[in-house]
Coordinates of C-alpha atoms in Angstrom, one line a residue:
M1 CA 15.7 -11.8 149.1
S2 CA 16.0 -12.0 145.3
D3 CA 19.4 -11.5 143.7
A4 CA 18.3 -8.0 142.5
E5 CA 17.3 -7.0 146.1
A6 CA 20.5 -8.3 147.5
A7 CA 22.5 -6.5 144.9
A8 CA 20.7 -3.2 145.7
Y9 CA 21.3 -3.5 149.4
G10 CA 23.6 -0.7 150.6
R11 CA 24.0 0.6 147.1
F12 CA 22.6 3.4 144.9
D13 CA 19.8 1.5 143.2
R14 CA 17.9 4.3 141.6
S15 CA 18.2 7.8 140.2
L16 CA 18.0 10.6 142.8
T17 CA 15.7 13.5 142.5
R18 CA 16.7 17.1 143.3
E19 CA 14.7 16.7 146.5
D20 CA 16.8 13.7 147.4
L21 CA 20.0 15.6 146.7
D22 CA 19.0 18.6 148.8
R23 CA 17.9 16.4 151.7
A24 CA 20.9 14.1 152.1
F25 CA 23.8 15.6 150.0
F26 CA 23.6 19.2 151.0
L27 CA 26.8 20.3 152.9
D28 CA 26.0 22.5 155.9
D29 CA 28.6 24.7 157.7
A30 CA 29.6 21.8 160.0
D31 CA 30.2 19.6 157.0
R32 CA 32.2 22.2 155.2
G33 CA 34.3 22.8 158.3
L34 CA 35.3 19.1 158.5
I35 CA 35.8 18.8 154.7
G36 CA 37.9 21.9 154.6
K37 CA 40.6 20.2 156.7
R38 CA 41.5 18.0 153.7
R39 CA 44.2 19.1 151.4
G40 CA 43.6 19.0 147.7
A41 CA 40.4 18.9 145.6
P42 CA 40.5 15.0 145.3
N43 CA 40.7 14.5 149.0
R44 CA 38.0 17.1 149.8
L45 CA 35.6 15.7 147.1
G46 CA 36.3 12.1 148.1
F47 CA 35.8 12.9 151.8
A48 CA 32.5 14.7 151.0
L49 CA 31.3 11.8 149.0
Q50 CA 31.9 9.4 151.9
L51 CA 30.2 11.7 154.3
T52 CA 27.1 12.1 152.2
T53 CA 27.0 8.5 151.1
A54 CA 26.9 7.3 154.7
R55 CA 24.1 9.7 155.4
W56 CA 22.1 8.4 152.5
L57 CA 22.8 4.7 152.5
G58 CA 23.7 4.1 156.1
T59 CA 27.0 2.5 155.1
F60 CA 30.3 3.3 153.2
L61 CA 30.9 2.0 149.7
P62 CA 33.8 -0.3 149.0
Y63 CA 34.8 2.3 146.3
P64 CA 33.7 5.7 147.6
T65 CA 33.7 7.2 144.1
D66 CA 31.1 4.6 142.9
V67 CA 28.2 7.1 143.1
P68 CA 25.7 8.3 140.5
P69 CA 26.8 11.2 138.2
E70 CA 24.2 13.5 139.7
V71 CA 25.6 13.0 143.2
L72 CA 29.1 13.7 142.0
Q73 CA 28.1 16.8 140.2
Y74 CA 26.0 18.1 143.1
V75 CA 28.7 17.6 145.7
A76 CA 31.5 18.9 143.4
G77 CA 29.4 22.0 142.7
Q78 CA 29.1 22.9 146.4
L79 CA 32.9 22.5 146.9
E80 CA 33.6 24.5 143.7
V81 CA 35.5 21.7 142.2
G82 CA 35.5 22.5 138.5
D83 CA 36.6 19.0 137.3
P84 CA 34.8 16.3 139.3
S85 CA 36.8 13.6 137.5
V86 CA 39.8 14.4 139.8
V87 CA 38.0 12.3 142.5
R88 CA 39.6 9.2 140.8
R89 CA 42.9 10.2 142.5
Y90 CA 41.2 9.8 145.9
L91 CA 41.5 6.0 145.5
E92 CA 45.3 6.1 144.9
R93 CA 46.0 5.8 148.7
R94 CA 43.9 3.0 150.1
R95 CA 44.6 3.9 153.7
T96 CA 43.2 7.4 153.3
R97 CA 39.6 6.3 152.6
F98 CA 39.6 4.2 155.8
E99 CA 41.0 7.0 157.9
H100 CA 38.4 9.3 156.6
A101 CA 35.6 6.8 157.3
E102 CA 36.7 6.5 160.9
E103 CA 36.7 10.3 161.2
I104 CA 33.2 10.5 159.6
K105 CA 31.9 7.9 162.0
A106 CA 33.0 9.9 165.0
F107 CA 31.7 13.1 163.5
A108 CA 28.3 11.7 162.7
G109 CA 27.9 9.5 165.8
L110 CA 27.8 6.3 163.7
R111 CA 28.4 2.9 165.4
D112 CA 29.7 -0.3 164.0
F113 CA 27.3 -3.2 163.6
A114 CA 29.3 -5.5 165.9
A115 CA 28.5 -3.2 168.8
V116 CA 24.7 -3.7 168.5
S117 CA 24.4 -7.1 166.8
G118 CA 23.2 -8.8 170.0
E119 CA 20.6 -6.1 170.7
L120 CA 19.3 -6.2 167.1
E121 CA 19.0 -10.0 167.2
E122 CA 17.0 -9.8 170.4
W123 CA 14.7 -7.2 168.8
A124 CA 14.3 -9.3 165.7
A125 CA 13.6 -12.4 167.7
A126 CA 10.9 -10.6 169.7
R127 CA 9.5 -9.2 166.5
A128 CA 9.4 -12.7 164.9
Y129 CA 7.7 -14.1 168.1
M130 CA 5.1 -11.4 168.2
T131 CA 4.2 -11.2 164.5
G132 CA 5.4 -14.3 162.7
D133 CA 6.4 -12.0 159.8
G134 CA 8.5 -13.5 157.0
P135 CA 12.3 -12.9 156.6
R136 CA 11.9 -10.2 154.0
A137 CA 9.7 -8.1 156.2
I138 CA 11.9 -8.5 159.3
F139 CA 15.0 -7.8 157.2
T140 CA 13.5 -4.6 155.9
D141 CA 12.6 -3.5 159.4
A142 CA 16.0 -4.5 160.7
V143 CA 17.6 -2.1 158.2
G144 CA 15.2 0.6 159.5
W145 CA 16.2 -0.2 163.1
L146 CA 19.9 0.1 162.2
R147 CA 19.3 3.4 160.5
E148 CA 17.2 4.7 163.3
H149 CA 19.9 3.8 165.9
R150 CA 22.7 5.3 163.7
V151 CA 24.4 2.0 163.1
L152 CA 26.4 1.3 159.9
L153 CA 24.8 -1.5 157.8
P154 CA 26.6 -4.8 157.8
G155 CA 27.0 -7.0 154.7
V156 CA 23.8 -8.4 153.3
T157 CA 24.7 -11.9 154.2
T158 CA 25.5 -11.0 157.8
L159 CA 22.2 -9.3 158.3
A160 CA 20.3 -12.1 156.5
R161 CA 21.8 -14.7 158.8
L162 CA 21.0 -12.7 161.8
V163 CA 17.3 -12.5 160.7
A164 CA 17.2 -16.2 160.0
R165 CA 18.5 -16.9 163.5
A166 CA 16.1 -14.5 165.0
R167 CA 13.1 -16.1 163.3
A168 CA 14.2 -19.5 164.4
E169 CA 14.5 -18.2 167.9
G170 CA 11.1 -16.6 167.8
D171 CA 9.5 -19.9 166.5
R172 CA 11.3 -21.9 169.1
R173 CA 10.1 -19.7 171.9
L174 CA 6.5 -19.9 170.6
W175 CA 6.6 -23.7 170.2
E176 CA 8.1 -24.3 173.7
T177 CA 5.6 -21.9 175.3
L178 CA 2.6 -23.7 173.8
A179 CA 4.2 -27.2 174.4
S180 CA 4.4 -26.4 178.1
V181 CA 0.6 -26.0 178.4
P182 CA -0.6 -29.6 178.4
S183 CA 0.1 -32.0 181.2
E184 CA 1.6 -35.4 180.5
A185 CA -1.9 -37.0 180.4
E186 CA -3.2 -34.2 178.2
L187 CA -0.2 -34.6 175.9
R188 CA -1.0 -38.3 175.4
E189 CA -4.6 -37.3 174.5
L190 CA -3.3 -34.8 172.0
D191 CA -1.0 -37.3 170.4
A192 CA -3.8 -39.8 170.2
F193 CA -5.8 -37.2 168.3
L194 CA -3.4 -37.9 165.4
D195 CA -4.0 -41.7 165.4
V196 CA -5.9 -43.2 162.5
A197 CA -8.2 -45.9 163.7
E198 CA -8.2 -49.3 161.9
G199 CA -10.5 -49.2 158.9
S200 CA -10.5 -45.4 158.8
R201 CA -8.7 -43.0 156.5
M202 CA -8.8 -40.0 158.8
S203 CA -7.4 -39.2 162.2
E204 CA -9.5 -37.8 165.0
L205 CA -8.1 -34.4 164.3
E206 CA -9.0 -34.5 160.6
R207 CA -12.5 -35.7 161.5
A208 CA -12.9 -32.9 164.1
R209 CA -12.0 -30.3 161.4
K210 CA -15.0 -31.2 159.4
G211 CA -18.4 -30.6 161.0
P212 CA -21.8 -31.4 159.5
A213 CA -23.8 -28.5 158.1
D214 CA -27.3 -29.7 157.2
P215 CA -29.9 -28.4 159.7
T216 CA -31.0 -31.7 161.2
G217 CA -31.3 -32.9 164.7
K218 CA -28.9 -35.7 164.1
N219 CA -26.2 -33.3 162.9
L220 CA -26.7 -31.0 165.8
R221 CA -26.1 -34.0 168.2
L222 CA -22.9 -34.8 166.2
L223 CA -21.7 -31.2 166.6
L224 CA -22.4 -31.3 170.4
A225 CA -20.4 -34.5 170.6
R226 CA -17.6 -32.8 168.7
V227 CA -17.7 -30.0 171.3
K228 CA -17.4 -32.5 174.1
D229 CA -14.5 -34.4 172.5
L230 CA -12.5 -31.2 171.9
H231 CA -13.0 -29.9 175.4
R232 CA -12.3 -33.3 176.9
L233 CA -8.7 -32.8 175.7
G234 CA -8.2 -30.4 178.6
V235 CA -6.7 -27.5 176.7
D236 CA -7.9 -24.2 178.2
G237 CA -8.3 -21.8 175.4
E238 CA -8.4 -18.7 177.6
S239 CA -5.1 -19.6 179.2
V240 CA -3.5 -20.3 175.9
R241 CA -4.6 -17.0 174.4
A242 CA -3.1 -15.2 177.4
L243 CA 0.2 -16.8 176.8
V244 CA 1.0 -16.1 173.2
P245 CA 0.1 -13.4 170.6
T246 CA -3.2 -14.1 168.9
R247 CA -1.7 -13.7 165.5
R248 CA 0.8 -16.5 166.1
L249 CA -1.8 -18.7 167.5
M250 CA -4.0 -18.2 164.4
D251 CA -1.0 -18.9 162.1
L252 CA -0.3 -22.2 163.8
A253 CA -3.9 -23.2 163.9
R254 CA -4.2 -22.4 160.2
Y255 CA -1.4 -24.7 159.4
G256 CA -2.9 -27.4 161.7
L257 CA -6.2 -27.2 160.0
R258 CA -4.8 -28.1 156.6
A259 CA -1.9 -30.5 157.5
T260 CA -2.4 -34.2 157.6
A261 CA -1.7 -36.4 160.6
P262 CA 1.5 -37.9 159.1
Q263 CA 2.8 -34.4 158.3
L264 CA 2.3 -33.3 161.9
R265 CA 3.9 -36.4 163.3
R266 CA 7.1 -35.6 161.3
H267 CA 7.6 -32.3 163.2
P268 CA 9.8 -32.1 166.3
P269 CA 7.9 -32.7 169.5
A270 CA 7.7 -29.1 170.6
R271 CA 6.4 -27.9 167.2
R272 CA 4.0 -30.8 166.9
T273 CA 2.5 -30.2 170.3
A274 CA 2.3 -26.4 169.8
T275 CA 0.5 -26.9 166.5
L276 CA -2.0 -29.3 168.1
V277 CA -2.6 -27.0 171.0
A278 CA -3.3 -24.0 168.7
T279 CA -5.5 -26.1 166.4
V280 CA -7.5 -27.5 169.3
V281 CA -8.0 -24.0 170.8
H282 CA -9.3 -22.8 167.4
L283 CA -11.6 -25.9 167.0
Q284 CA -13.0 -25.5 170.5
A285 CA -14.3 -22.0 169.7
A286 CA -15.3 -23.0 166.1
S287 CA -17.2 -26.0 167.2
I288 CA -19.3 -24.0 169.7
D289 CA -20.0 -21.4 167.0
D290 CA -21.1 -24.2 164.6
C291 CA -23.4 -25.6 167.2
L292 CA -25.1 -22.3 167.9
E293 CA -25.4 -21.5 164.2
L294 CA -27.0 -24.8 163.5
F295 CA -29.3 -24.6 166.5
D296 CA -30.4 -21.1 165.4
L297 CA -31.0 -22.5 161.9
I298 CA -33.1 -25.4 163.3
M299 CA -35.0 -23.0 165.6
T300 CA -35.7 -20.7 162.6
T301 CA -36.7 -23.3 160.1
E302 CA -38.1 -26.2 162.1
L303 CA -39.7 -24.4 165.1
L304 CA -40.4 -20.7 164.4
G305 CA -40.8 -21.0 160.7
K306 CA -43.1 -23.9 160.7
A307 CA -45.2 -22.6 163.6
E308 CA -45.6 -19.3 161.8
R309 CA -46.6 -21.0 158.6
E310 CA -49.1 -23.3 160.3
T311 CA -50.5 -20.2 162.2
N312 CA -51.0 -18.3 159.0
K313 CA -52.6 -21.3 157.3
Q314 CA -55.0 -21.7 160.1
R315 CA -55.9 -18.1 160.1
A316 CA -56.6 -18.3 156.4
R317 CA -58.8 -21.3 156.9
D318 CA -60.7 -19.6 159.8
H319 CA -61.2 -16.3 158.1
P320 CA -64.3 -17.2 156.0
R321 CA -66.2 -18.6 159.0
L322 CA -65.3 -15.6 161.1
A323 CA -66.3 -13.2 158.4
R324 CA -69.8 -14.8 157.9
A325 CA -70.4 -15.0 161.6
S326 CA -69.3 -11.3 162.1
A327 CA -71.6 -10.2 159.3
K328 CA -74.7 -11.8 161.0
L329 CA -73.7 -10.2 164.3
A330 CA -73.3 -6.8 162.6
V331 CA -76.8 -7.0 161.0
A332 CA -78.3 -7.7 164.5
V333 CA -76.4 -5.0 166.2
E334 CA -77.2 -2.5 163.4
K335 CA -80.9 -3.3 163.9
L336 CA -80.6 -2.8 167.6
L337 CA -78.9 0.5 167.2
E338 CA -81.6 1.6 164.8
M339 CA -84.3 0.8 167.3
S340 CA -82.4 2.6 170.0
A341 CA -82.2 5.7 167.9
S342 CA -86.0 5.9 167.3
G343 CA -86.6 6.8 171.0
T344 CA -89.6 4.4 171.1
S345 CA -90.0 2.4 174.3
L346 CA -90.1 -1.3 173.3
R347 CA -90.5 -4.5 175.2
F348 CA -87.8 -7.2 175.2
E349 CA -90.0 -9.5 173.2
D350 CA -90.6 -6.7 170.6
V351 CA -86.8 -6.1 170.3
W352 CA -86.2 -9.8 169.5
R353 CA -89.1 -9.8 167.1
E354 CA -87.5 -6.9 165.1
I355 CA -84.0 -8.6 165.1
E356 CA -85.4 -11.9 164.0
E357 CA -86.9 -10.3 161.0
V358 CA -83.3 -9.7 159.7
V359 CA -81.5 -12.7 161.2
D360 CA -82.6 -15.9 162.9
R361 CA -81.9 -16.3 166.6
A362 CA -80.3 -19.7 166.1
E363 CA -78.0 -18.2 163.5
L364 CA -77.0 -15.5 165.9
R365 CA -76.2 -18.0 168.6
A366 CA -74.0 -20.0 166.2
A367 CA -72.3 -16.8 165.1
V368 CA -71.5 -15.9 168.7
E369 CA -69.9 -19.3 169.2
V370 CA -67.8 -19.0 166.0
V371 CA -66.6 -15.5 167.0
S372 CA -65.8 -16.7 170.6
E373 CA -63.9 -19.6 169.2
L374 CA -61.8 -17.8 166.5
A375 CA -61.4 -14.2 167.7
S376 CA -58.6 -13.5 170.2
H377 CA -59.6 -12.6 173.7
L378 CA -59.5 -8.9 174.4
D379 CA -56.7 -9.2 176.9
E380 CA -54.5 -11.4 174.6
D381 CA -52.1 -10.2 171.9
D382 CA -52.1 -11.4 168.3
E383 CA -49.3 -13.9 168.9
G384 CA -51.3 -16.3 171.1
G385 CA -51.8 -18.8 168.3
M386 CA -48.2 -18.6 167.4
R387 CA -47.1 -19.4 170.9
A388 CA -49.6 -22.2 171.1
R389 CA -48.1 -23.9 168.1
L390 CA -44.6 -23.3 169.4
S391 CA -45.6 -25.1 172.6
E392 CA -46.8 -28.0 170.5
R393 CA -43.5 -28.2 168.5
I394 CA -41.1 -27.6 171.4
R395 CA -40.6 -31.3 171.8
L396 CA -38.7 -31.2 168.5
V397 CA -35.9 -29.1 170.1
S398 CA -36.2 -29.7 173.8
G399 CA -33.7 -32.5 173.8
F400 CA -31.2 -30.4 171.8
L401 CA -31.8 -27.4 174.0
R402 CA -31.2 -29.4 177.2
E403 CA -28.0 -30.9 175.9
L404 CA -26.8 -27.5 174.5
C405 CA -27.1 -25.9 177.9
E406 CA -25.2 -28.9 179.5
V407 CA -22.3 -29.0 176.9
I408 CA -21.7 -25.3 176.2
E409 CA -20.8 -22.9 179.0
L410 CA -22.8 -19.7 178.2
G411 CA -22.0 -16.2 179.4
S412 CA -23.7 -12.8 179.4
N413 CA -23.5 -9.2 180.4
A414 CA -25.1 -7.9 183.6
E415 CA -28.4 -7.1 182.0
A416 CA -28.9 -10.6 180.6
G417 CA -27.9 -12.2 183.9
P418 CA -31.4 -13.3 184.9
V419 CA -32.0 -14.8 181.5
L420 CA -28.7 -16.7 181.6
G421 CA -29.7 -18.0 185.1
E422 CA -32.9 -19.5 183.7
M423 CA -31.0 -20.9 180.7
R424 CA -28.7 -22.7 183.1
R425 CA -31.8 -24.3 184.7
M426 CA -33.0 -25.5 181.3
P427 CA -31.7 -29.0 181.6
E428 CA -33.6 -29.5 184.8
L429 CA -36.8 -27.8 183.5
L430 CA -36.8 -29.8 180.3
H431 CA -36.1 -33.2 181.9
P432 CA -38.5 -35.8 180.5
R433 CA -39.9 -36.7 183.9
R434 CA -40.3 -33.1 185.0
K435 CA -43.7 -31.4 184.7
L436 CA -43.5 -27.6 184.7
K437 CA -45.6 -25.8 187.3
G438 CA -46.5 -22.2 187.9
G439 CA -43.5 -20.3 189.3
D440 CA -40.9 -22.7 187.7
I441 CA -39.9 -19.8 185.3
D442 CA -39.7 -16.2 186.3
D443 CA -42.8 -14.5 184.8
R444 CA -40.8 -11.3 184.3
L445 CA -38.7 -13.0 181.7
L446 CA -41.8 -13.9 179.6
R447 CA -43.0 -10.3 179.3

């Protein structure tokens, strides 16, 4: 807290509106009945100020008359005290104000802080463990908790120290929970992740935080090796996420991703191990995402994109030949249709004589060959050429695809189950010595 915030704690720190006054400083019949038991205007006004101040601030002031002028005027007006300045006489007998405060506590059902300090500290520690919020946020919410539970606010230093202890307890609980995850062998592997090899300037952890991004096969293999290295550490991400709040795990991982190996080594064992566990869990998921994104990029640019471009180029090259051949066939068919429409009975030789007057028979035969070669079969779709070029280029990614299926554990919903089943067979189907045969892949998945 800043000095200004600390000075404003439990004090009137702003001017009050008429709405504020009506809400917290209005004296109802029960209030008036209690106030009316006091003798003399100074005592009645001083008692009323203590009663309404506790209602507004949640605590009593060291000097009950130290209230804003608008509060004094508002309360005095309700008690029909013509000269509010008489309230100064309320401070003449020190014992009176404390007796009145005890009576007000009993009347309003207010409790002392000491009665709930343990309960509040447990609440604050749980809040710190779950959220990782800073001391200012927890302090503010602790004040709200006290007001909600009708507890008088303690001194600012007392509450600040409680919040500090609670945050320390929340952090300690988080670190110890995560530090209990790895076994002794796994713990040694994690600590070794901070070692800097001779001749290197980075630890294994720092190297794992930086993955290659260029869409090349070499970089994809580096990313797959990164996935293997991270999962070989033995940290089960799913189990860790079930143990601690996700937000705290992310906060620790965020710190672990930017801290250097020497910085992490300086932390106490529990905190160091917890940070390493959180960081490795994050990197395990991130490394898989990086692999899949890079593989998708390679598939799009190197396989699908190039196959599509080659298909389009080939179509452009073939189009003039197909157009010329189709034109010759169209002339012949047009002549044939013309003769059929005349109704005259013609011999086969006469039909060919008429056709050859417009196009040579050898040219027709060549045109048929061109059309048969270039035009898609009637039962095939327009993507036949594309698939043919994909099959020619599949060797570029078959090795990556096989290794991807071996390294990354894939999952699916119920509808994609059959596809996932075939994907898991991919390493076997793509083995260099394996030749695919009919029935190796479920035909239904190719439709």
